[in-house]
C-alpha cells in the first residue's frame, strides 16, 4: 500500500468555513489523504478563504506566494484555493498566481475528489458553479472517527437580504436550507462520535425553512427535533437576522432546556438613516423591542452583536446613535468592524468616509463594547453555571470548558473528563475567562 498523501488546509474567516474545511478533508480522506499541520510535508495545500472584508484577497495572494519555494522543491505539490475569494475571483486567481492548480467555490466541494484527480494529471481545474445537488449529501466519505465534544453543523447557506455592504449574497449565493432529515442524521452521527454540543450554522440561520415530514420547518421546529436526540446536551445557532426572529424561536429560548442562553443578533448600526442606507429593513427601535421580547422569554440570555462603523454618510450623530443602542442593549460579546468597500456591492459606489474618522469611531465603540463585555463576564462571579469540558488546562488537574453563556471557564482540581458536563461555581473573572470550582 502506498503511504497516505498529506493535506494541509488553512481556514480563514467564519465558522462555516471551519465546517467546510472539515467536509473537504473528509472528501479527500476518501482519496487517501490525511491531514497534516504543516504545509512543508503536504502533497496538497488548500486555502479556504474569506472575502467579507478588505485585504482578504491580498492576504491569499501573499500566502500563495510563500509556497513558491515548496512547489519548486516538490513539483507534485498541488495548491488549491477554496471559499469566498475563490468564488469572487475565479479564473483571476490562476491568472495572477500560476502556482494554483485548483479553484473551488463554496458550492462545489463535493466535486473536489474529481478535481483533485484532474489536477494530479496536470490540468488546471476551476469550479465556481452553484449546482442544484446537496453538496453535503455527496460529501459522504465520512470516517467514523471520534470527535471532540463540540461541532458545527451547517443547516442553511446563502443569503437573500442584500445588505448594501455585504458580499455574502454574491459569494455564497441565494438562501438554501438543508432538509431536516439529513440534518438530524448528521447530528445523530456526530453524537455517536462523542459530540455533546452542536452549533447550527447558516449565514441567515433563523430564516431556516428546510423540508420536514409535514412541509417546511422553522428553525425552532428543527431545534425541537434535535432536542429529542439522546446524548446531545446543548444546541446553539448562528448567525441570525433580526427580521427573521420568529415567535416560536423566541419562545424556544424560554422552554427548550438544550437551547443555550446565548444569541448572536447583529444590528450593525444604531441610526435609522444608516440602517436604511444599509438595506437592513429594521430600525433601532424595532431591534430594541425584539431584544426586550427575547429577554422576557429568557431573562439571563447573553446577547452578542456585530457592528460596522464608518459606513458611507455616517455622521457623528449617527455614530452616537450606535453608542446609545449599545448602552441600552448591554452586549455580552460583540464584533465591530470598520466599514470596508467590497467591489460589486451597492455601498462601494458611494462616497467613502475619512478613514481617520472611522478609526476613531471604531476605537470609541470598541472601548464601550469591551467595558460591557467585562461587566457581563464579571457579573458571573458567585453564580453557578454548567460547564462542558473541552480540554485540559495548562496546570495539572485543571480543565477548561464553556459555560452555557459561552464564557471560557477554568476549573482547578477537576476530576472530570473531556465531554463531561458539570455544575461549577464561578469564583473569579479574568481578562478573557472565568475561574470556578466544581459543586459536588
Ligand atoms: N465591511 C465591514 N464589515 C463587514 N461585515 C460584513 N461586510 C462588511 C464590510 N463590507 C461585518 C458585518 C457582519 C460580519 C460578519 O462582518 O458586521 O455581520
Ligand atoms: Fe450579509 Fe448578513 Fe446582510 Fe446577508 S444578512 S447580506 S449575510 S450581513
Short mmCIF file of C-alpha atoms and ligand atoms in Angstrom, two decimals:
data_model
loop_
_atom_site.label_atom_id
_atom_site.label_comp_id
_atom_site.label_asym_id
_atom_site.label_seq_id
_atom_site.Cartn_x
_atom_site.Cartn_y
_atom_site.Cartn_z
CA UNK A 1 0.00 0.00 0.00
CA UNK A 2 1.30 3.46 -0.81
CA UNK A 3 1.81 5.99 2.00
CA UNK A 4 -1.15 8.31 2.52
CA UNK A 5 -0.97 11.64 0.79
CA UNK A 6 -0.92 14.63 3.08
CA UNK A 7 -3.37 17.51 3.02
CA UNK A 8 -2.78 20.90 4.62
CA UNK A 9 -5.84 23.14 4.91
CA UNK A 10 -5.65 26.71 6.14
CA UNK A 11 -9.01 28.17 7.10
CA UNK A 12 -9.82 31.87 7.13
CA UNK A 13 -12.99 33.64 8.24
CA UNK A 14 -16.19 32.35 9.69
CA UNK A 15 -17.36 29.16 11.40
CA UNK A 16 -18.95 27.98 8.20
CA UNK A 17 -15.50 27.84 6.65
CA UNK A 18 -14.34 25.73 9.60
CA UNK A 19 -17.20 23.33 8.91
CA UNK A 20 -16.49 23.34 5.17
CA UNK A 21 -12.79 22.62 5.75
CA UNK A 22 -13.73 19.55 7.80
CA UNK A 23 -16.01 18.39 4.98
CA UNK A 24 -13.26 18.94 2.37
CA UNK A 25 -10.79 16.97 4.50
CA UNK A 26 -13.33 14.14 4.72
CA UNK A 27 -13.99 14.22 0.97
CA UNK A 28 -10.26 14.00 0.21
CA UNK A 29 -9.89 11.43 3.00
CA UNK A 30 -11.76 9.10 0.66
CA UNK A 31 -8.98 9.70 -1.89
CA UNK A 32 -6.28 8.61 0.54
CA UNK A 33 -5.40 11.96 2.09
CA UNK A 34 -4.67 12.50 5.78
CA UNK A 35 -4.41 15.94 7.29
CA UNK A 36 -1.10 17.47 8.28
CA UNK A 37 -0.48 20.51 10.42
CA UNK A 38 2.29 21.91 8.26
CA UNK A 39 2.40 22.91 4.59
CA UNK A 40 6.02 21.67 4.40
CA UNK A 41 5.19 17.98 4.15
CA UNK A 42 1.90 18.39 2.26
CA UNK A 43 1.03 16.86 -1.11
CA UNK A 44 -1.89 19.23 -1.37
CA UNK A 45 -2.42 22.66 0.14
CA UNK A 46 -5.90 24.18 0.29
CA UNK A 47 -6.58 27.74 1.36
CA UNK A 48 -10.20 28.08 2.45
CA UNK A 49 -10.62 31.80 2.06
CA UNK A 50 -12.83 34.63 3.29
CA UNK A 51 -13.94 37.69 1.32
CA UNK A 52 -16.02 39.51 3.90
CA UNK A 53 -13.63 42.41 4.48
CA UNK A 54 -10.87 44.22 2.69
CA UNK A 55 -7.44 42.80 2.02
CA UNK A 56 -8.72 39.23 2.34
CA UNK A 57 -7.88 38.54 -1.29
CA UNK A 58 -4.48 40.25 -0.97
CA UNK A 59 -3.69 38.08 2.04
CA UNK A 60 -4.45 34.99 -0.02
CA UNK A 61 -2.14 36.10 -2.81
CA UNK A 62 0.69 36.80 -0.41
CA UNK A 63 0.17 33.44 1.30
CA UNK A 64 0.22 31.73 -2.08
CA UNK A 65 3.46 33.49 -2.96
CA UNK A 66 5.07 31.91 0.09
CA UNK A 67 4.52 28.44 -1.36
CA UNK A 68 6.73 29.16 -4.36
CA UNK A 69 9.81 27.53 -2.79
CA UNK A 70 7.83 24.49 -1.69
CA UNK A 71 6.42 23.94 -5.13
CA UNK A 72 9.86 24.29 -6.71
CA UNK A 73 11.18 21.57 -4.38
CA UNK A 74 8.16 19.37 -4.87
CA UNK A 75 6.65 19.72 -8.34
CA UNK A 76 3.89 17.22 -7.46
CA UNK A 77 2.53 19.51 -4.77
CA UNK A 78 -0.96 20.67 -5.69
CA UNK A 79 -2.26 24.02 -4.49
CA UNK A 80 -5.93 24.90 -4.31
CA UNK A 81 -7.96 27.96 -3.37
CA UNK A 82 -11.43 27.37 -1.91
CA UNK A 83 -14.02 29.57 -0.22
CA UNK A 84 -15.38 33.02 -0.95
CA UNK A 85 -12.28 34.55 -2.57
CA UNK A 86 -12.30 31.57 -4.95
CA UNK A 87 -15.94 32.31 -5.73
CA UNK A 88 -15.42 36.05 -6.16
CA UNK A 89 -12.17 35.99 -8.12
CA UNK A 90 -12.46 32.70 -10.02
CA UNK A 91 -10.13 32.45 -13.01
CA UNK A 92 -8.36 35.65 -11.98
CA UNK A 93 -6.60 33.68 -9.22
CA UNK A 94 -4.94 31.33 -11.69
CA UNK A 95 -4.05 34.22 -13.93
CA UNK A 96 -2.39 36.14 -11.11
CA UNK A 97 -0.81 33.16 -9.42
CA UNK A 98 0.26 30.37 -11.79
CA UNK A 99 1.18 28.19 -8.78
CA UNK A 100 -2.51 27.48 -8.26
CA UNK A 101 -3.78 24.18 -9.69
CA UNK A 102 -7.34 24.25 -8.46
CA UNK A 103 -10.01 26.85 -7.65
CA UNK A 104 -13.20 25.65 -5.99
CA UNK A 105 -16.18 27.75 -4.87
CA UNK A 106 -18.12 27.01 -1.67
CA UNK A 107 -20.94 25.25 -3.51
CA UNK A 108 -18.75 22.73 -5.33
CA UNK A 109 -16.77 21.00 -2.58
CA UNK A 110 -18.35 17.63 -3.29
CA UNK A 111 -16.61 17.73 -6.66
CA UNK A 112 -13.17 18.02 -5.05
CA UNK A 113 -12.19 14.35 -5.49
CA UNK A 114 -12.66 14.57 -9.27
CA UNK A 115 -10.97 17.95 -9.36
CA UNK A 116 -8.02 16.58 -7.42
CA UNK A 117 -7.68 13.68 -9.87
CA UNK A 118 -7.63 16.08 -12.80
CA UNK A 119 -5.10 18.32 -11.07
CA UNK A 120 -2.89 15.24 -10.50
CA UNK A 121 -2.91 14.76 -14.26
CA UNK A 122 -1.59 18.24 -14.72
CA UNK A 123 -4.83 20.02 -15.57
CA UNK A 124 -5.78 23.38 -14.11
CA UNK A 125 -9.28 22.99 -12.69
CA UNK A 126 -11.88 25.57 -11.74
CA UNK A 127 -15.40 25.08 -10.40
CA UNK A 128 -17.38 28.02 -9.10
CA UNK A 129 -20.84 26.76 -10.10
CA UNK A 130 -23.93 26.86 -7.95
CA UNK A 131 -25.09 23.30 -8.62
CA UNK A 132 -28.52 22.02 -7.69
CA UNK A 133 -27.41 18.97 -5.72
CA UNK A 134 -26.85 19.00 -1.94
CA UNK A 135 -23.09 19.11 -1.62
CA UNK A 136 -23.21 17.83 1.94
CA UNK A 137 -25.14 14.71 0.89
CA UNK A 138 -22.43 13.99 -1.65
CA UNK A 139 -19.65 14.58 0.87
CA UNK A 140 -20.13 11.22 2.44
CA UNK A 141 -16.68 9.74 2.79
CA UNK A 142 -17.01 10.28 6.46
CA UNK A 143 -14.70 8.15 8.57
CA UNK A 144 -16.37 7.27 11.86
CA UNK A 145 -13.56 8.89 13.81
CA UNK A 146 -14.14 10.06 17.37
CA UNK A 147 -14.68 13.79 17.69
CA UNK A 148 -14.34 16.46 20.31
CA UNK A 149 -17.38 17.46 22.38
CA UNK A 150 -18.44 20.41 20.19
CA UNK A 151 -19.22 20.56 16.48
CA UNK A 152 -20.63 22.85 13.82
CA UNK A 153 -23.41 21.69 11.55
CA UNK A 154 -24.43 23.74 8.53
CA UNK A 155 -28.22 23.83 8.12
CA UNK A 156 -28.62 26.79 5.81
CA UNK A 157 -26.42 28.61 3.37
CA UNK A 158 -26.53 31.80 1.38
CA UNK A 159 -28.45 34.99 1.91
CA UNK A 160 -31.25 36.90 0.18
CA UNK A 161 -31.01 40.02 2.32
CA UNK A 162 -28.52 42.02 0.26
CA UNK A 163 -27.28 44.37 2.95
CA UNK A 164 -25.59 47.15 0.98
CA UNK A 165 -22.11 46.41 2.37
CA UNK A 166 -22.05 42.62 2.16
CA UNK A 167 -20.59 40.15 -0.36
CA UNK A 168 -22.27 37.07 1.07
CA UNK A 169 -25.28 37.01 -1.28
CA UNK A 170 -22.79 37.06 -4.18
CA UNK A 171 -20.20 34.59 -2.89
CA UNK A 172 -22.48 32.12 -1.10
CA UNK A 173 -25.50 32.63 -3.32
CA UNK A 174 -29.22 32.55 -2.59
CA UNK A 175 -30.65 31.19 0.64
CA UNK A 176 -30.91 27.40 0.69
CA UNK A 177 -31.99 25.26 3.66
CA UNK A 178 -30.98 21.62 4.01
CA UNK A 179 -33.80 19.12 4.58
CA UNK A 180 -34.37 18.32 8.25
CA UNK A 181 -33.90 14.54 7.98
CA UNK A 182 -30.34 14.97 6.68
CA UNK A 183 -29.51 17.38 9.48
CA UNK A 184 -30.92 15.01 12.08
CA UNK A 185 -28.94 12.10 10.64
CA UNK A 186 -25.79 14.15 10.72
CA UNK A 187 -26.49 15.24 14.30
CA UNK A 188 -27.06 11.62 15.35
CA UNK A 189 -23.79 10.63 13.71
CA UNK A 190 -21.93 13.43 15.49
CA UNK A 191 -23.36 12.40 18.85
CA UNK A 192 -22.33 8.79 18.24
CA UNK A 193 -18.81 10.08 17.72
CA UNK A 194 -18.70 11.93 21.03
CA UNK A 195 -20.25 15.34 20.27
CA UNK A 196 -22.35 16.85 23.09
CA UNK A 197 -22.91 20.35 21.73
CA UNK A 198 -23.91 21.31 18.20
CA UNK A 199 -23.87 24.82 16.77
CA UNK A 200 -26.23 25.09 13.81
CA UNK A 201 -24.71 27.30 11.15
CA UNK A 202 -26.21 29.47 8.47
CA UNK A 203 -25.49 32.92 7.06
CA UNK A 204 -29.09 33.61 7.93
CA UNK A 205 -29.74 30.65 10.15
CA UNK A 206 -33.03 31.81 11.64
CA UNK A 207 -34.52 32.07 8.16
CA UNK A 208 -34.16 28.26 8.03
CA UNK A 209 -37.07 26.62 6.21
CA UNK A 210 -35.84 23.15 5.31
CA UNK A 211 -38.16 20.38 4.19
CA UNK A 212 -39.61 18.29 7.02
CA UNK A 213 -42.05 15.38 7.06
CA UNK A 214 -45.05 17.75 7.05
CA UNK A 215 -43.81 20.61 4.89
CA UNK A 216 -41.17 23.20 5.59
CA UNK A 217 -39.87 23.51 9.13
CA UNK A 218 -38.81 26.58 11.04
CA UNK A 219 -35.52 26.75 12.90
CA UNK A 220 -37.40 26.37 16.19
CA UNK A 221 -39.09 23.20 14.93
CA UNK A 222 -35.71 21.83 13.88
CA UNK A 223 -34.31 22.65 17.32
CA UNK A 224 -37.16 20.77 18.98
CA UNK A 225 -36.38 17.74 16.81
CA UNK A 226 -32.72 17.96 17.82
CA UNK A 227 -33.84 18.28 21.44
CA UNK A 228 -35.02 14.65 21.18
CA UNK A 229 -31.56 13.35 20.21
CA UNK A 230 -30.30 11.40 23.22
CA UNK A 231 -26.77 12.30 24.21
CA UNK A 232 -26.94 15.72 22.58
CA UNK A 233 -26.83 18.13 25.52
CA UNK A 234 -26.53 21.58 24.02
CA UNK A 235 -27.80 23.39 20.94
CA UNK A 236 -26.64 26.77 19.65
CA UNK A 237 -27.16 28.56 16.34
CA UNK A 238 -25.56 31.42 14.45
CA UNK A 239 -25.92 33.90 12.67
CA UNK A 240 -29.37 35.41 12.87
CA UNK A 241 -31.05 38.40 11.24
CA UNK A 242 -33.40 40.46 13.45
CA UNK A 243 -36.19 40.31 10.87
CA UNK A 244 -36.26 36.50 10.89
CA UNK A 245 -36.54 36.17 14.66
CA UNK A 246 -39.89 34.39 14.73
CA UNK A 247 -42.13 33.92 17.77
CA UNK A 248 -41.54 30.16 18.05
CA UNK A 249 -37.77 30.70 18.18
CA UNK A 250 -38.08 33.37 20.86
CA UNK A 251 -40.33 31.06 22.83
CA UNK A 252 -37.92 28.13 22.46
CA UNK A 253 -35.30 30.20 24.27
CA UNK A 254 -37.54 30.10 27.30
CA UNK A 255 -38.74 26.50 27.05
CA UNK A 256 -36.09 24.32 25.37
CA UNK A 257 -33.58 23.31 28.04
CA UNK A 258 -30.96 22.22 25.49
CA UNK A 259 -31.05 25.57 23.69
CA UNK A 260 -28.30 27.66 25.26
CA UNK A 261 -28.95 31.18 26.62
CA UNK A 262 -26.78 32.91 24.04
CA UNK A 263 -27.91 34.77 20.94
CA UNK A 264 -25.77 36.40 18.26
CA UNK A 265 -28.07 39.02 16.76
CA UNK A 266 -26.17 41.60 14.69
CA UNK A 267 -27.67 45.09 14.46
CA UNK A 268 -24.77 46.73 12.54
CA UNK A 269 -25.72 50.33 13.45
CA UNK A 270 -27.98 52.36 15.72
CA UNK A 271 -29.06 55.13 13.36
CA UNK A 272 -32.22 54.56 11.35
CA UNK A 273 -30.83 56.62 8.48
CA UNK A 274 -27.75 54.37 8.28
CA UNK A 275 -29.78 51.18 8.76
CA UNK A 276 -31.92 52.24 5.84
CA UNK A 277 -28.89 53.00 3.68
CA UNK A 278 -27.52 49.57 4.68
CA UNK A 279 -30.78 47.99 3.48
CA UNK A 280 -31.21 46.31 6.84
CA UNK A 281 -35.04 46.55 6.84
CA UNK A 282 -35.24 47.10 10.60
CA UNK A 283 -34.93 50.15 12.82
CA UNK A 284 -33.07 50.69 16.05
CA UNK A 285 -36.40 50.78 17.86
CA UNK A 286 -37.66 47.53 16.33
CA UNK A 287 -34.38 45.84 17.27
CA UNK A 288 -34.60 47.08 20.86
CA UNK A 289 -38.20 45.85 21.18
CA UNK A 290 -37.11 42.49 19.82
CA UNK A 291 -34.34 42.23 22.42
CA UNK A 292 -36.94 43.06 25.07
CA UNK A 293 -39.16 40.19 23.90
CA UNK A 294 -36.24 37.75 23.82
CA UNK A 295 -35.24 38.78 27.33
CA UNK A 296 -38.82 38.37 28.51
CA UNK A 297 -38.65 34.74 27.29
CA UNK A 298 -35.17 34.11 28.71
CA UNK A 299 -34.08 36.87 31.13
CA UNK A 300 -30.47 35.67 31.54
CA UNK A 301 -29.75 35.33 27.81
CA UNK A 302 -26.39 36.73 26.72
CA UNK A 303 -26.69 38.94 23.66
CA UNK A 304 -23.91 39.22 21.12
CA UNK A 305 -23.73 41.51 18.09
CA UNK A 306 -21.89 42.78 15.02
CA UNK A 307 -21.29 46.44 14.24
CA UNK A 308 -19.97 48.41 11.31
CA UNK A 309 -18.66 51.94 11.82
CA UNK A 310 -17.74 54.47 9.17
CA UNK A 311 -20.40 53.36 6.71
CA UNK A 312 -20.87 55.96 3.90
CA UNK A 313 -22.75 59.07 5.15
CA UNK A 314 -22.37 58.14 8.83
CA UNK A 315 -22.25 61.42 10.79
CA UNK A 316 -21.09 61.86 14.35
CA UNK A 317 -24.77 61.93 15.39
CA UNK A 318 -25.40 58.65 13.56
CA UNK A 319 -22.43 57.10 15.33
CA UNK A 320 -23.71 58.42 18.66
CA UNK A 321 -26.97 56.57 17.97
CA UNK A 322 -24.94 53.34 17.71
CA UNK A 323 -23.31 54.06 21.07
CA UNK A 324 -26.75 54.79 22.57
CA UNK A 325 -28.13 51.49 21.28
CA UNK A 326 -25.16 49.60 22.71
CA UNK A 327 -25.72 51.29 26.09
CA UNK A 328 -29.32 50.19 26.01
CA UNK A 329 -28.76 46.55 24.98
CA UNK A 330 -25.67 45.77 27.03
CA UNK A 331 -23.83 43.17 24.97
CA UNK A 332 -22.08 40.16 26.44
CA UNK A 333 -19.81 39.87 23.39
CA UNK A 334 -19.55 41.82 20.18
CA UNK A 335 -17.61 42.08 16.95
CA UNK A 336 -17.06 45.51 15.49
CA UNK A 337 -15.53 46.44 12.18
CA UNK A 338 -14.57 49.49 10.19
CA UNK A 339 -16.59 49.58 7.02
CA UNK A 340 -14.60 48.26 4.07
CA UNK A 341 -15.69 48.63 0.47
CA UNK A 342 -16.50 45.37 -1.26
CA UNK A 343 -16.41 45.65 -5.05
CA UNK A 344 -19.77 44.82 -6.59
CA UNK A 345 -21.85 45.76 -3.53
CA UNK A 346 -24.14 48.84 -3.66
CA UNK A 347 -22.30 50.80 -0.94
CA UNK A 348 -18.98 50.51 -2.78
CA UNK A 349 -20.18 53.17 -5.21
CA UNK A 350 -20.91 55.75 -2.51
CA UNK A 351 -18.60 58.48 -1.22
CA UNK A 352 -16.42 57.00 1.50
CA UNK A 353 -15.73 58.47 4.92
CA UNK A 354 -12.38 59.79 6.07
CA UNK A 355 -10.60 56.62 7.29
CA UNK A 356 -9.16 58.50 10.29
CA UNK A 357 -12.66 59.39 11.44
CA UNK A 358 -13.75 55.78 11.03
CA UNK A 359 -10.71 54.56 13.01
CA UNK A 360 -11.53 56.96 15.80
CA UNK A 361 -15.15 55.78 15.94
CA UNK A 362 -14.11 52.15 15.92
CA UNK A 363 -11.86 52.74 18.90
CA UNK A 364 -14.61 54.50 20.82
CA UNK A 365 -17.14 51.77 20.06
CA UNK A 366 -14.70 49.02 20.96
CA UNK A 367 -13.87 50.70 24.27
CA UNK A 368 -17.57 50.68 25.18
CA UNK A 369 -18.13 47.10 23.99
CA UNK A 370 -15.05 45.84 25.86
CA UNK A 371 -16.27 47.52 29.03
CA UNK A 372 -19.70 45.91 28.67
CA UNK A 373 -18.24 42.53 27.87
CA UNK A 374 -16.14 42.73 31.01
CA UNK A 375 -19.10 43.80 33.14
CA UNK A 376 -21.24 40.94 31.87
CA UNK A 377 -18.41 38.46 32.46
CA UNK A 378 -17.71 39.85 35.94
CA UNK A 379 -21.41 39.56 36.83
CA UNK A 380 -21.00 35.76 36.60
CA UNK A 381 -18.86 35.71 39.76
CA UNK A 382 -20.77 33.98 42.56
CA UNK A 383 -23.15 32.29 40.13
CA UNK A 384 -23.46 28.58 39.37
CA UNK A 385 -23.20 27.61 35.71
CA UNK A 386 -22.98 24.39 33.73
CA UNK A 387 -19.65 23.79 32.02
CA UNK A 388 -18.94 21.44 29.12
CA UNK A 389 -15.28 20.46 29.41
CA UNK A 390 -13.37 20.75 26.14
CA UNK A 391 -9.70 20.32 27.05
CA UNK A 392 -7.13 20.04 29.80
CA UNK A 393 -5.84 23.32 31.19
CA UNK A 394 -2.25 24.49 31.41
CA UNK A 395 -1.85 23.37 35.03
CA UNK A 396 -2.03 19.82 36.37
CA UNK A 397 -5.58 18.86 37.32
CA UNK A 398 -7.08 21.88 35.57
CA UNK A 399 -9.81 21.56 32.94
CA UNK A 400 -11.22 24.19 30.59
CA UNK A 401 -14.69 24.35 29.15
CA UNK A 402 -17.51 26.68 28.16
CA UNK A 403 -20.42 27.82 30.26
CA UNK A 404 -23.98 27.92 28.91
CA UNK A 405 -23.27 31.57 28.12
CA UNK A 406 -20.18 30.62 26.08
CA UNK A 407 -17.71 32.04 28.59
CA UNK A 408 -14.46 30.08 28.86
CA UNK A 409 -14.23 28.63 32.39
CA UNK A 410 -11.09 27.21 34.07
CA UNK A 411 -11.64 24.70 36.85
CA UNK A 412 -8.80 23.59 39.14
CA UNK A 413 -8.68 20.18 40.89
CA UNK A 414 -11.10 18.87 38.32
CA UNK A 415 -11.59 15.12 38.06
CA UNK A 416 -13.93 15.33 35.06
CA UNK A 417 -13.15 14.19 31.52
CA UNK A 418 -13.37 16.00 28.19
CA UNK A 419 -17.02 15.88 27.13
CA UNK A 420 -18.38 15.87 30.69
CA UNK A 421 -20.85 18.48 31.88
CA UNK A 422 -20.67 19.71 35.46
CA UNK A 423 -22.10 22.40 37.68
CA UNK A 424 -19.45 24.95 38.56
CA UNK A 425 -19.48 27.89 40.96
CA UNK A 426 -17.76 30.91 39.43
CA UNK A 427 -15.13 32.32 41.78
CA UNK A 428 -13.33 34.97 39.73
CA UNK A 429 -13.25 36.75 36.40
CA UNK A 430 -10.02 37.26 34.45
CA UNK A 431 -9.11 39.07 31.24
CA UNK A 432 -10.82 36.64 28.88
CA UNK A 433 -12.12 33.83 31.03
CA UNK A 434 -13.71 32.83 34.30
CA UNK A 435 -12.38 30.56 37.03
CA UNK A 436 -14.57 28.30 39.13
CA UNK A 437 -14.80 25.21 41.27
CA UNK A 438 -16.87 22.05 40.89
CA UNK A 439 -20.02 21.93 43.00
CA UNK A 440 -20.40 18.45 44.46
N1 LIG B 1 -17.21 45.99 5.95
C1 LIG B 1 -17.10 45.81 7.29
N2 LIG B 1 -17.73 44.83 7.95
C2 LIG B 1 -18.50 43.98 7.24
N3 LIG B 1 -19.24 42.92 7.62
C3 LIG B 1 -19.82 42.41 6.52
N4 LIG B 1 -19.46 43.10 5.42
C4 LIG B 1 -18.65 44.09 5.85
C5 LIG B 1 -17.96 45.16 5.20
N5 LIG B 1 -18.07 45.35 3.89
C6 LIG B 1 -19.40 42.51 9.00
C7 LIG B 1 -20.86 42.59 9.45
C8 LIG B 1 -21.27 41.15 9.50
C9 LIG B 1 -19.97 40.48 9.89
C10 LIG B 1 -19.91 39.02 9.61
O1 LIG B 1 -19.00 41.15 9.13
O2 LIG B 1 -20.89 43.18 10.74
O3 LIG B 1 -22.31 40.91 10.42
FE1 LIG B 2 -24.57 39.79 4.62
FE2 LIG B 2 -25.84 39.01 6.86
FE3 LIG B 2 -26.79 41.08 5.43
FE4 LIG B 2 -26.96 38.58 4.47
S1 LIG B 2 -27.98 39.43 6.32
S2 LIG B 2 -26.33 40.40 3.33
S3 LIG B 2 -25.03 37.69 5.21
S4 LIG B 2 -24.81 40.98 6.55
#
